[in-house]
Coordinates of C-alpha atoms and ligand atoms in Angstrom, one line a residue:
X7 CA -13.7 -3.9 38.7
X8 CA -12.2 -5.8 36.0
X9 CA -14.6 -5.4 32.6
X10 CA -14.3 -7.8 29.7
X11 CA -16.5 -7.1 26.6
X12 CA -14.3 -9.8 24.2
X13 CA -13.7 -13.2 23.9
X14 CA -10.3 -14.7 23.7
X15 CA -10.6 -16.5 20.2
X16 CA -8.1 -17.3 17.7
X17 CA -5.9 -15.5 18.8
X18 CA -7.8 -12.1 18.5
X19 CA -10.2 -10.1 21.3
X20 CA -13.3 -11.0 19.1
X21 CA -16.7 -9.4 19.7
X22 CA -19.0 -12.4 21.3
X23 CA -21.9 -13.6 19.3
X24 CA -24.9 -12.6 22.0
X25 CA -25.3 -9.8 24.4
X26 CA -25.3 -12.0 27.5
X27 CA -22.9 -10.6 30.4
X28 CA -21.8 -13.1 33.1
X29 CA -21.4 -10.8 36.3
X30 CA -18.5 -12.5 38.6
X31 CA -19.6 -11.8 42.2
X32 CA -17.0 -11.4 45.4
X33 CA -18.1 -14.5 47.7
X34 CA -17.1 -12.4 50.8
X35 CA -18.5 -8.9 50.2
X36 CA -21.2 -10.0 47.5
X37 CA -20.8 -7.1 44.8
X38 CA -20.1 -7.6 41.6
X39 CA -16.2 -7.2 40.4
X40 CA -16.2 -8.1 37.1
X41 CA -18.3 -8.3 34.2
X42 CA -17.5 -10.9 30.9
X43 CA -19.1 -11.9 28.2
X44 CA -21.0 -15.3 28.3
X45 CA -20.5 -17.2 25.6
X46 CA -23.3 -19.2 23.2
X47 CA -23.3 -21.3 20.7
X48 CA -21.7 -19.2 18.1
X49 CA -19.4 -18.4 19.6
X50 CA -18.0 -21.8 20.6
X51 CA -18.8 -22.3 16.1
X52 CA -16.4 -19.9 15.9
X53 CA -13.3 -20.9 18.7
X54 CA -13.7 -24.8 17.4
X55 CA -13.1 -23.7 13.8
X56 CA -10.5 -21.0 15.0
X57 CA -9.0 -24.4 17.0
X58 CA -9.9 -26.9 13.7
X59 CA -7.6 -24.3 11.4
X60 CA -5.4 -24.0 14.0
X61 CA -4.8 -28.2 14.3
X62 CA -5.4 -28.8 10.9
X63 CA -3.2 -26.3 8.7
X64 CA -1.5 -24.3 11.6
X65 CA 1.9 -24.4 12.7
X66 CA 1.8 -25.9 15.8
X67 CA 1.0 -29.9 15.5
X68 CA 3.8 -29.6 12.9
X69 CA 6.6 -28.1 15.7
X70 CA 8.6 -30.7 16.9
X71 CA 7.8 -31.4 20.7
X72 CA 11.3 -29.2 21.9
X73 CA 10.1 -26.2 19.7
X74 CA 6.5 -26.1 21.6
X75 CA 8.3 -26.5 24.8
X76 CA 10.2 -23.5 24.0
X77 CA 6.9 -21.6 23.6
X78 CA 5.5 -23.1 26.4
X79 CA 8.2 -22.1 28.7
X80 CA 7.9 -18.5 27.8
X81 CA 4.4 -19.2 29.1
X82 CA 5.4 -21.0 32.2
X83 CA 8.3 -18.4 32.7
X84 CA 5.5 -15.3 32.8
X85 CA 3.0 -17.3 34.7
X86 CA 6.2 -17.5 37.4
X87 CA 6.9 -13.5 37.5
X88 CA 3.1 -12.8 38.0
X89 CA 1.7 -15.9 39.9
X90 CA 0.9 -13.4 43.1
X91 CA -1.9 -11.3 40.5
X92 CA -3.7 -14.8 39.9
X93 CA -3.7 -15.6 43.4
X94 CA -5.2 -12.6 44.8
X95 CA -7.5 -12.7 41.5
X96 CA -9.0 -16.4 41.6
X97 CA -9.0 -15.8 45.6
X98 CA -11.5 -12.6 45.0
X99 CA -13.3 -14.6 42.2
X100 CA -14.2 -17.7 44.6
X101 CA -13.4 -17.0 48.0
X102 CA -10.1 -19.7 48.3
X103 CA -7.7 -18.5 51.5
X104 CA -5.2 -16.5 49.8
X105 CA -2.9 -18.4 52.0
X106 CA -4.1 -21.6 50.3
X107 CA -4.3 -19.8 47.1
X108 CA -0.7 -18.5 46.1
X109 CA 0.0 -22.3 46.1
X110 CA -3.2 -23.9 45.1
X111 CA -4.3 -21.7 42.5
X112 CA -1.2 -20.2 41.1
X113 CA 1.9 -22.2 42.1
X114 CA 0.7 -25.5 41.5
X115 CA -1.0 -24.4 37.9
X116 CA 2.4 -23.0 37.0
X117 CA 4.5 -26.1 38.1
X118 CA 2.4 -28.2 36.2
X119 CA 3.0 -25.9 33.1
X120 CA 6.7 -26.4 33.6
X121 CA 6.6 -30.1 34.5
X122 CA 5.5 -30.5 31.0
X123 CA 7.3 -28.1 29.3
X124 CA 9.9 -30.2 30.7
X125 CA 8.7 -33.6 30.1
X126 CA 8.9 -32.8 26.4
X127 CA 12.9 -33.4 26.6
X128 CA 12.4 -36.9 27.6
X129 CA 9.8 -38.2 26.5
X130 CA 10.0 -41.2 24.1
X131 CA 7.5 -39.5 20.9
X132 CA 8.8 -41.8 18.6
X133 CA 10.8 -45.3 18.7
X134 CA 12.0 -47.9 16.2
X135 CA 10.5 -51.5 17.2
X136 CA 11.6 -54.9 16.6
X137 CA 8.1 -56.2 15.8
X138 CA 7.4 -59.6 15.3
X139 CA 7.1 -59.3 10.9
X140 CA 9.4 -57.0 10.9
X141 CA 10.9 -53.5 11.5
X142 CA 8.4 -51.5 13.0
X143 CA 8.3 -46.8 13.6
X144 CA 5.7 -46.2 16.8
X145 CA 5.0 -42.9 17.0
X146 CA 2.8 -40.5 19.0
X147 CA 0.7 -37.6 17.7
X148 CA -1.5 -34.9 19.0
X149 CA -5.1 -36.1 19.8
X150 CA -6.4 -32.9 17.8
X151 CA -9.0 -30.3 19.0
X152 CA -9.5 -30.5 22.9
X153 CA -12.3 -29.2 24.7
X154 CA -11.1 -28.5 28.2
X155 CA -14.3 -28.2 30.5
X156 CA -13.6 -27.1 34.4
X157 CA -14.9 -26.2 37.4
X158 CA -14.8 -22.9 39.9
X159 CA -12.9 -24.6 42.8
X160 CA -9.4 -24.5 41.3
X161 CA -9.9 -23.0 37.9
X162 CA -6.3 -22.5 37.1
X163 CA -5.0 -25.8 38.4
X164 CA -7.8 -27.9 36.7
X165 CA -7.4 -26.0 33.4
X166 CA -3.2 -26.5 33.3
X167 CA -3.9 -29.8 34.0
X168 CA -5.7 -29.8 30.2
X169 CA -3.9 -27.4 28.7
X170 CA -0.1 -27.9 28.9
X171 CA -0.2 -31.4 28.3
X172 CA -2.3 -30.8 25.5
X173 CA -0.2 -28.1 24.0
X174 CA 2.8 -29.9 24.8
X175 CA 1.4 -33.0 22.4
X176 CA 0.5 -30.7 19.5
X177 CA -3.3 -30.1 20.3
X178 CA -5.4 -26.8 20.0
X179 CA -7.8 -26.1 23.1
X180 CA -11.6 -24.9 23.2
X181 CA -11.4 -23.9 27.4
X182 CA -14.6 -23.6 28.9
X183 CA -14.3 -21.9 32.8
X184 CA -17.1 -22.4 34.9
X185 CA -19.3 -18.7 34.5
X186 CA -18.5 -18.1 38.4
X187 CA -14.8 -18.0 37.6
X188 CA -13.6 -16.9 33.6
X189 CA -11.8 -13.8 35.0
X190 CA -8.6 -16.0 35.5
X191 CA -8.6 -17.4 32.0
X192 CA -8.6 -13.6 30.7
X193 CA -5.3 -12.7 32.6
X194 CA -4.1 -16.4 31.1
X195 CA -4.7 -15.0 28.0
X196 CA -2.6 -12.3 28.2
X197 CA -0.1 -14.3 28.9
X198 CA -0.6 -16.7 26.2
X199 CA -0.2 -13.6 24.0
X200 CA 2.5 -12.8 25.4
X201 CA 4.3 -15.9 25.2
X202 CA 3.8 -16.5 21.5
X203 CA 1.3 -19.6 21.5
X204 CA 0.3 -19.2 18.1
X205 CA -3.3 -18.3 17.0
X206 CA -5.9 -20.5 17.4
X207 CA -4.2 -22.8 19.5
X208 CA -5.4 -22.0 22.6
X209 CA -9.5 -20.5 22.7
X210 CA -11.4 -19.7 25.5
X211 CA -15.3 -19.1 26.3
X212 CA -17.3 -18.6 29.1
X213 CA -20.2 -20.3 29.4
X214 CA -22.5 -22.0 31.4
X215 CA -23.7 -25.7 31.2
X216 CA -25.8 -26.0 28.4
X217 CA -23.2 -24.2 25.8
X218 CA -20.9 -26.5 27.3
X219 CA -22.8 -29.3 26.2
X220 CA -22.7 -28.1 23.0
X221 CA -19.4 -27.6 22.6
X222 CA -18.9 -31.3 24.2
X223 CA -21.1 -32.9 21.1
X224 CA -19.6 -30.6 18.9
X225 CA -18.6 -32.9 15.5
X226 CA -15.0 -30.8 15.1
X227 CA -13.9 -31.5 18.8
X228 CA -11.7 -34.8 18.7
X229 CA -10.9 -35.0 22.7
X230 CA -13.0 -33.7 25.8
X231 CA -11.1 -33.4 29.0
X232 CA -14.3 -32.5 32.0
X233 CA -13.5 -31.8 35.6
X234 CA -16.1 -31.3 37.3
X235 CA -19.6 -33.4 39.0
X236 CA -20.0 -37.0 38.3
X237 CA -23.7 -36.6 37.3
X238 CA -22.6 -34.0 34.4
X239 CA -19.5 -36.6 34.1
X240 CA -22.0 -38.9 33.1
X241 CA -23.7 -36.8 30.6
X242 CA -20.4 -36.5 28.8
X243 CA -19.2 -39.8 29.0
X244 CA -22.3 -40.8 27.0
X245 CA -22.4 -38.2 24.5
X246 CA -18.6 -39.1 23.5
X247 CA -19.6 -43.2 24.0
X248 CA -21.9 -42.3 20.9
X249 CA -19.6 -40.1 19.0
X250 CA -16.6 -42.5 19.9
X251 CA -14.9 -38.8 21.1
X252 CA -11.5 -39.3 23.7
X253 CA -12.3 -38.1 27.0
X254 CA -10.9 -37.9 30.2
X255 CA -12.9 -37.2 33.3
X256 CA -12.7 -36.2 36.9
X257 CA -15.1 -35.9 39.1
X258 CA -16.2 -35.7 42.5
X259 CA -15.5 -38.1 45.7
X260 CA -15.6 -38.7 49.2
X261 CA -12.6 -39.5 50.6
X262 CA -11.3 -41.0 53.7
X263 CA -8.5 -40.0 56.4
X264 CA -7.8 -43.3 58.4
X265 CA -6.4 -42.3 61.8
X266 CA -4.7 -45.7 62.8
X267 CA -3.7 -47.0 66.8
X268 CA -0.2 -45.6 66.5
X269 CA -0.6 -41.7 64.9
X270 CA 0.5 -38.5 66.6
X271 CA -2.7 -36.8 67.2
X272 CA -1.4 -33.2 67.3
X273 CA 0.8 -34.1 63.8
X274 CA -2.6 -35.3 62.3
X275 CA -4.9 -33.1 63.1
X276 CA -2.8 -30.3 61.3
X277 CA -2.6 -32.5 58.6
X278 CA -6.0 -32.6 58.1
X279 CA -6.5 -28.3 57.7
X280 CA -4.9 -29.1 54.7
X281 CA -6.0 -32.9 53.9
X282 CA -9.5 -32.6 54.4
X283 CA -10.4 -28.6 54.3
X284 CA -7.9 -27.0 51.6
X285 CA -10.0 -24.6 50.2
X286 CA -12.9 -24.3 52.5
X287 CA -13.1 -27.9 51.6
X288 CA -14.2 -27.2 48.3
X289 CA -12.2 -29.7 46.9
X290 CA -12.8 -33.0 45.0
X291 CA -9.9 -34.6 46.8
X292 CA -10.7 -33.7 50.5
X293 CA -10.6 -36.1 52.7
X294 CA -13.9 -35.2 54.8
X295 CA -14.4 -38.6 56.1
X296 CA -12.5 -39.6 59.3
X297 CA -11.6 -42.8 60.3
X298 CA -10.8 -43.3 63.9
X299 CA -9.9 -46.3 66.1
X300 CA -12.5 -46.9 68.8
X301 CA -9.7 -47.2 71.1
X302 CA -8.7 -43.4 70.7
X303 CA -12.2 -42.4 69.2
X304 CA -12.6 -39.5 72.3
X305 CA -9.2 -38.5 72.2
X306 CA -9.7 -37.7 68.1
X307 CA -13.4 -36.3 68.5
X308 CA -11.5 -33.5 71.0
X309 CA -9.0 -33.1 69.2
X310 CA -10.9 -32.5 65.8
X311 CA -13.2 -30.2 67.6
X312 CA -10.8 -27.8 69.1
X313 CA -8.8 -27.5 65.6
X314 CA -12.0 -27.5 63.6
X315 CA -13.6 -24.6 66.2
X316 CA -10.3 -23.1 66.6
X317 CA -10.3 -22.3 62.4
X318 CA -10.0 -18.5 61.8
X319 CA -13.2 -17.9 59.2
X320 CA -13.3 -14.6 57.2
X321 CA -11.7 -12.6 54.6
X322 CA -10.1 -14.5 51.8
X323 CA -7.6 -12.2 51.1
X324 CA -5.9 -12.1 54.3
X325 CA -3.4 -14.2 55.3
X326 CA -4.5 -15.2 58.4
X327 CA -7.7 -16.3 57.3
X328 CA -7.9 -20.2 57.3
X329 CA -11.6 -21.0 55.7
X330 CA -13.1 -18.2 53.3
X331 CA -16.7 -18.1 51.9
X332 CA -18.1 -20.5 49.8
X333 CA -18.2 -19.7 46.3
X334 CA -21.8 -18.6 45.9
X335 CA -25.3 -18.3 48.2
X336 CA -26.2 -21.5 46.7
X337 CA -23.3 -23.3 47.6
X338 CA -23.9 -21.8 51.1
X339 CA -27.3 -23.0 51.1
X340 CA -26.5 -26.7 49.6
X341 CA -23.3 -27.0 52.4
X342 CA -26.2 -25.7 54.8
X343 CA -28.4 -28.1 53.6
X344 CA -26.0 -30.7 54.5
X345 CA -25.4 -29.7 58.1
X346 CA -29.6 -29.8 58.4
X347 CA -29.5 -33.4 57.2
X348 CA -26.3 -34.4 59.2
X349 CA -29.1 -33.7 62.5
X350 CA -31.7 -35.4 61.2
X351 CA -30.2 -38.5 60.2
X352 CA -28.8 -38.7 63.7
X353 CA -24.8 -37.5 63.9
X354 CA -23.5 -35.8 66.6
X355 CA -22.5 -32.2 66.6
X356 CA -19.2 -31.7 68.0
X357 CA -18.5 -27.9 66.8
X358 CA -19.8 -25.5 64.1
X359 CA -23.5 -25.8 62.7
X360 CA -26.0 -23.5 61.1
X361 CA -24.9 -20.0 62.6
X362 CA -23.1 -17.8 59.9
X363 CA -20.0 -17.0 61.2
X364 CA -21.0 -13.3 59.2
X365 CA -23.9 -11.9 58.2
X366 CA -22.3 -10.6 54.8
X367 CA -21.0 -13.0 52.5
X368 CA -21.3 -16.9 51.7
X369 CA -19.9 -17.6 54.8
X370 CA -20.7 -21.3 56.6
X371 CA -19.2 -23.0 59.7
X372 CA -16.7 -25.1 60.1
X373 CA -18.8 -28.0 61.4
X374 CA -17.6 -31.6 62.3
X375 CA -20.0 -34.4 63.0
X376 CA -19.4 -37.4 65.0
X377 CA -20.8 -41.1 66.2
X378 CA -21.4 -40.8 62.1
X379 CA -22.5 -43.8 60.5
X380 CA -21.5 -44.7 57.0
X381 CA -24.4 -45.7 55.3
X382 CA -25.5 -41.8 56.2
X383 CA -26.0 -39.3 53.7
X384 CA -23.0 -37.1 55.0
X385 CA -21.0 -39.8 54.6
X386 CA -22.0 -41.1 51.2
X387 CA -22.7 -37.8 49.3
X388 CA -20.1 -35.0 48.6
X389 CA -20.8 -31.9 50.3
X390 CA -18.3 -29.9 49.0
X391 CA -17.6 -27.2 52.3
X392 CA -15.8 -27.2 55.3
X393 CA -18.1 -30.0 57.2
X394 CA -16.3 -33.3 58.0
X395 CA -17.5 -36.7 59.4
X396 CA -15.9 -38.4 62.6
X397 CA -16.5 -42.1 61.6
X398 CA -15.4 -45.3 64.4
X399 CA -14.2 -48.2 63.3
X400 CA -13.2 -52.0 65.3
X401 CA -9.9 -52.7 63.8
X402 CA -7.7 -51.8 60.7
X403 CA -9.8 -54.6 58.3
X404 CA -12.7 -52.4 59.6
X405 CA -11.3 -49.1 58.7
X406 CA -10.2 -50.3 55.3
X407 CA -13.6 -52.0 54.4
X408 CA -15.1 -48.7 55.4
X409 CA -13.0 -46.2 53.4
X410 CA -14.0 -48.7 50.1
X411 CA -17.2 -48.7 51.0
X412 CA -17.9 -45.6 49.1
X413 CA -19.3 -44.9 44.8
X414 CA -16.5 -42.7 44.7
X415 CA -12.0 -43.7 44.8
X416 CA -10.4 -40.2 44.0
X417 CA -8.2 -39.8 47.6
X418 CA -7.6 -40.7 50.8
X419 CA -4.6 -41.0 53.7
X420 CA -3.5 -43.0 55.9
X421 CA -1.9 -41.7 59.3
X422 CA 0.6 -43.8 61.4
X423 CA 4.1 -43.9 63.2
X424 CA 4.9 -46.4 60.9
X425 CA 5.0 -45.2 57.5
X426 CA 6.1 -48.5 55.9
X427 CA 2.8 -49.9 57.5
X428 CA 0.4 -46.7 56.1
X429 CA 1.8 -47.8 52.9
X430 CA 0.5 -51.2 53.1
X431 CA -2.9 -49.6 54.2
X432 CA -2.8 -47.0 51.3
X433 CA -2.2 -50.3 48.7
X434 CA -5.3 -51.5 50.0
X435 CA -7.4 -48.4 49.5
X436 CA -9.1 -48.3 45.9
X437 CA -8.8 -44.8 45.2
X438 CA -6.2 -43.0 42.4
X439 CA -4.2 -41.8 45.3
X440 CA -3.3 -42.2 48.9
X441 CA -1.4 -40.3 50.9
X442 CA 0.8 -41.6 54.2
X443 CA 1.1 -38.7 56.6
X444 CA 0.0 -36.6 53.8
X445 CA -2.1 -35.5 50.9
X446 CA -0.6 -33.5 48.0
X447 CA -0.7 -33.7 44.3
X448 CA 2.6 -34.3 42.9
X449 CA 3.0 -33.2 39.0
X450 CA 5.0 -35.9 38.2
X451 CA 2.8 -38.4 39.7
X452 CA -1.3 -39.5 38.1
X453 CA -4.0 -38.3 39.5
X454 CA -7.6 -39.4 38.8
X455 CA -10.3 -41.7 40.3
X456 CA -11.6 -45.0 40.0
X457 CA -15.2 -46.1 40.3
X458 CA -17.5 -42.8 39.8
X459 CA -14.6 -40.4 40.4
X460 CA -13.7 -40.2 36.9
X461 CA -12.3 -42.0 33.8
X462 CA -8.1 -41.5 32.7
X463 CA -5.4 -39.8 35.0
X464 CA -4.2 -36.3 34.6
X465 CA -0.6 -35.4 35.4
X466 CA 3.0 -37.5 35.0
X467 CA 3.7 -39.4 31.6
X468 CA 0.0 -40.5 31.9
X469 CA -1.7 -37.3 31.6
X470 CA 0.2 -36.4 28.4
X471 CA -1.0 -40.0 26.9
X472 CA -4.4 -38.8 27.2
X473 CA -3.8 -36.2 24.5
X474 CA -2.0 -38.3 22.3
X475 CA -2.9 -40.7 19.6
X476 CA -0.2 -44.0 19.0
X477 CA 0.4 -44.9 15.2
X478 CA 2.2 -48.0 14.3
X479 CA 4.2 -47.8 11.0
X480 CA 5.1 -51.5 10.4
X481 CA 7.7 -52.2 7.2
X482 CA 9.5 -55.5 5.3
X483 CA 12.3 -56.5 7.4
Ligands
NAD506 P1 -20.3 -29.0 37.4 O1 -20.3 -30.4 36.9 O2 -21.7 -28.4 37.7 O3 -19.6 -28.0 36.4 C1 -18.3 -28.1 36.0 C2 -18.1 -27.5 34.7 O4 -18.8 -28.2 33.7 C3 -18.6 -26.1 34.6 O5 -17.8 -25.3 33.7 C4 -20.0 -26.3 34.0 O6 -20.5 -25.1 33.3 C5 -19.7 -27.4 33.0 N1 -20.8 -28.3 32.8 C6 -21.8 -28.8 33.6 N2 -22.6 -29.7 33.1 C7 -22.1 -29.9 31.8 C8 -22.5 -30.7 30.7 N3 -23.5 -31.5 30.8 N4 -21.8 -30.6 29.6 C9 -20.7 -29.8 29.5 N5 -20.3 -29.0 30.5 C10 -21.0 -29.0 31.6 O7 -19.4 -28.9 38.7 P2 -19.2 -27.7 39.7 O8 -20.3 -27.7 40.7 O9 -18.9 -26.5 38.9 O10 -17.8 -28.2 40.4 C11 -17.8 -29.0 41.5 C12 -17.6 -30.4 41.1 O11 -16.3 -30.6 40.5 C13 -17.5 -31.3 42.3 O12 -18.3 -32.5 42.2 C14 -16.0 -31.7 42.4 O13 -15.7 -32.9 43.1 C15 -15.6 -31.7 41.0 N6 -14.2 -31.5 40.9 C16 -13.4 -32.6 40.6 C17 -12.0 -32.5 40.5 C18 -11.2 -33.7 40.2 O14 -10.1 -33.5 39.7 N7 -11.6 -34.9 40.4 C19 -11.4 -31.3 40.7 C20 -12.2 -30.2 41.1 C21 -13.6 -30.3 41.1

């Protein structure tokens, strides 16, 4: 049982404001394992002024870029040694595969951490410019105080993308973790400590969605960075329209796999265990729409089924588990939900469906639909759980028109023996990324959506610019 009783702010264990206690509940044997405070109002008063002191008169905007990548390598140099304790932790917090996990939630976050830390060598922060009147200095500050809002599915991995940009441009950081996952930021915190970020520069609070709301509109927050649904992305977007605030966004999406003529099957549909149902398919990128010739359309509905049915559900924390439980009963009941209205609105069952695989913990099916049509619900709405939709299509004008026919353009993948070709395919896909034969995130590469999946890319260059401000300082020639 891990017990919390402080929050993490300004750089001290402070007592929280209320008496409200978040209880963080094991997805697979439902007791509670730990207990931390849940933050209110106040108590995001007090981390935005710890964070305004902190940008305002503290030491760290003022570092130069190398001397905060020192600090943050300390950071990214811990989070190395001890990555294994924040797998197995955000794995008994939400129920990821813990063979997804110790590279989802705890490699990834700390290769992100050190792809900026490293970034901060090369990066142009400041450059003399011909202009046209004359002599021109352009140089890049820190944004100011960032409030970095994320969800439970990859707590650590959407946080880092936030909070080491953001600390490698100068910024302080209000964090707010989703209340069904803050026992990851604590550990973080230690670590953060230990590493020497200076107080005030990094705060965190847990909290649910109204004190993040707050903290959103807060008047002393410069920059919000949300991850999370597009409906509360849209509740953010407007509150910082009004108050002119930055803010970066991702949200959900609906992607699409497109299976085309020439694809190994076998090499495919292992792709997709990863593609289209990394963790439990509680992921914004999964691609849980497939595309698939009509010429081979059998051939993939078999194929799909037997890996989809084949998928060892249980235990998060063992190694051969493939698909753990869903984070929480409602999640299990929503992803449920889903499977009801996949039979009603006429798709075909090929495996998996409403029997729990166990009768303890947020367990669900692995469920694939076929003969699904894309003006369906399934198809249109993100379900967020292992439940994917086998979708046929004429010809490869077809497939495309069908993959874009969607509100969302986060991901996708193509697969084909000719890569050259997916790549052509992939061009014509609007989504912020594409994958040929593959899906990962790459830290040195953006990553964000187009149309309702989001506003701004995270990672590379780009997701540094989004915690930066540009100043021209133009002078007689
Ligand atoms: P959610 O929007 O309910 O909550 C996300 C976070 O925002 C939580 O910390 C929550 O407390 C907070 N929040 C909710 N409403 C808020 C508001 N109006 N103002 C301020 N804070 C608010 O989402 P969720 O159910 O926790 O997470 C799942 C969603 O996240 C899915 O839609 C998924 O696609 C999306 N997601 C997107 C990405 C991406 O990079 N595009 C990555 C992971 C998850």
């Amino acid at each position: 049982m891990r017990e919390h009783d402080r929050l993490f702010i300004g750089g001290q264990w402070t007592a929280p404001a209320g008496t409200g206690v978040i209880e963080v509940i094991s997805p697979h044997t439902e007791e509670v394992i730990g207990r931390v405070p849940e933050g209110t109002e106040a108590d995001i008063d007090h981390a935005v002024a710890a964070a305004r002191r902190a940008f305002d008169t503290g030491p760290w905007p003022r570092m130069t870029p190398a001397e905060r990548a020192e600090v943050v390598g300390r950071l990214a140099a811990i989070y190395a040694e001890r990555q294994q304790e924040m797998a197995d932790l955000v794995t008994a917090e939400m129920g990821s595969p813990i063979m997804f996990s110790v590279f989802g939630q705890s490699a990834i976050p700390q290769m992100v951490l050190q792809y900026y830390t490293d970034l901060a060598a090369s990066y142009t922060w400041e450059e003399e410019r011909p202009g046209m009147l004359g002599p021109v200095t352009v140089t890049r500050e820190p944004v100011g105080v960032v409030a970095a809002i994320v969800p439970w599915n990859v707590p650590q991995f959407t946080l880092m993308l936030k909070l080491a940009p953001a600390l490698i441009a100068g910024c302080t950081v209000v964090a707010k973790p989703s209340p069904e996952t803050p026992l990851d930021t604590y550990l973080l915190a230690e670590w953060i400590t230990e590493a020497g970020i200076p107080e005030g520069v990094v705060n965190i609070v847990p909290a649910g969605r109204e004190v993040g709301a707050y903290l959103v509109a807060h008047p002393d927050v410069d920059k919000v960075s949300f991850t999370g649904s597009t409906a509360a992305g849209r509740q953010i977007a407007a509150v910082c329209g009004e108050q002119l605030k930055r803010v970066t966004l991702e949200l959900g999406g609906k992607s699409a796999a497109i299976v085309l003529e020439d694809a190994d099957l076998a090499a495919t549909v292992e792709g997709f265990k990863l593609a289209s149902l990394m963790n439990n398919g509680e992921a914004c990128a999964a691609q849980t729409r497939i595309l698939a010739p009509r010429s081979r359309y059998d051939e993939v509905a078999d194929a799909l089924a037997a890996m989809v049915g084949s998928l060892t559900v249980g235990d998060p924390a063992d190694y051969s588990t493939e698909i753990g439980p869903l984070v929480a009963r409602r999640q299990q009941e929503r992803v449920e939900g889903y499977i009801r209205l996949g039979q009603e609105e006429g798709a075909k069952l090929l495996t998996g469906g409403l029997n729990r695989p166990h009768d303890r913990g947020w367990y669900v099916a692995p469920t694939v639909f076929a003969d699904v049509d894309n003006s369906m619900r399934i198809a249109q709405e993100e379900i967020f759980g292992p439940v994917l939709a086998l979708i046929p299509y004429e010809d490869e004008a077809d497939a495309i028109r069908i993959a874009n026919d969607s509100a969302y353009g986060l991901g996708g993948s193509v697969w084909t023996a000719d890569v050259e070709h997916g790549v052509e395919v992939a061009r014509q896909i609007r989504t912020g990324s594409c994958g040929v034969n593959m899906y990962v995130l790459d830290p040195n590469t953006p990553f964000g959506g187009y149309k309702n999946s989001g506003l701004g890319r995270e990672l590379g260059p780009e997701g540094l610019v989004a915690y930066l401000e540009h100043k021209s300082i133009p002078r007689p020639a």
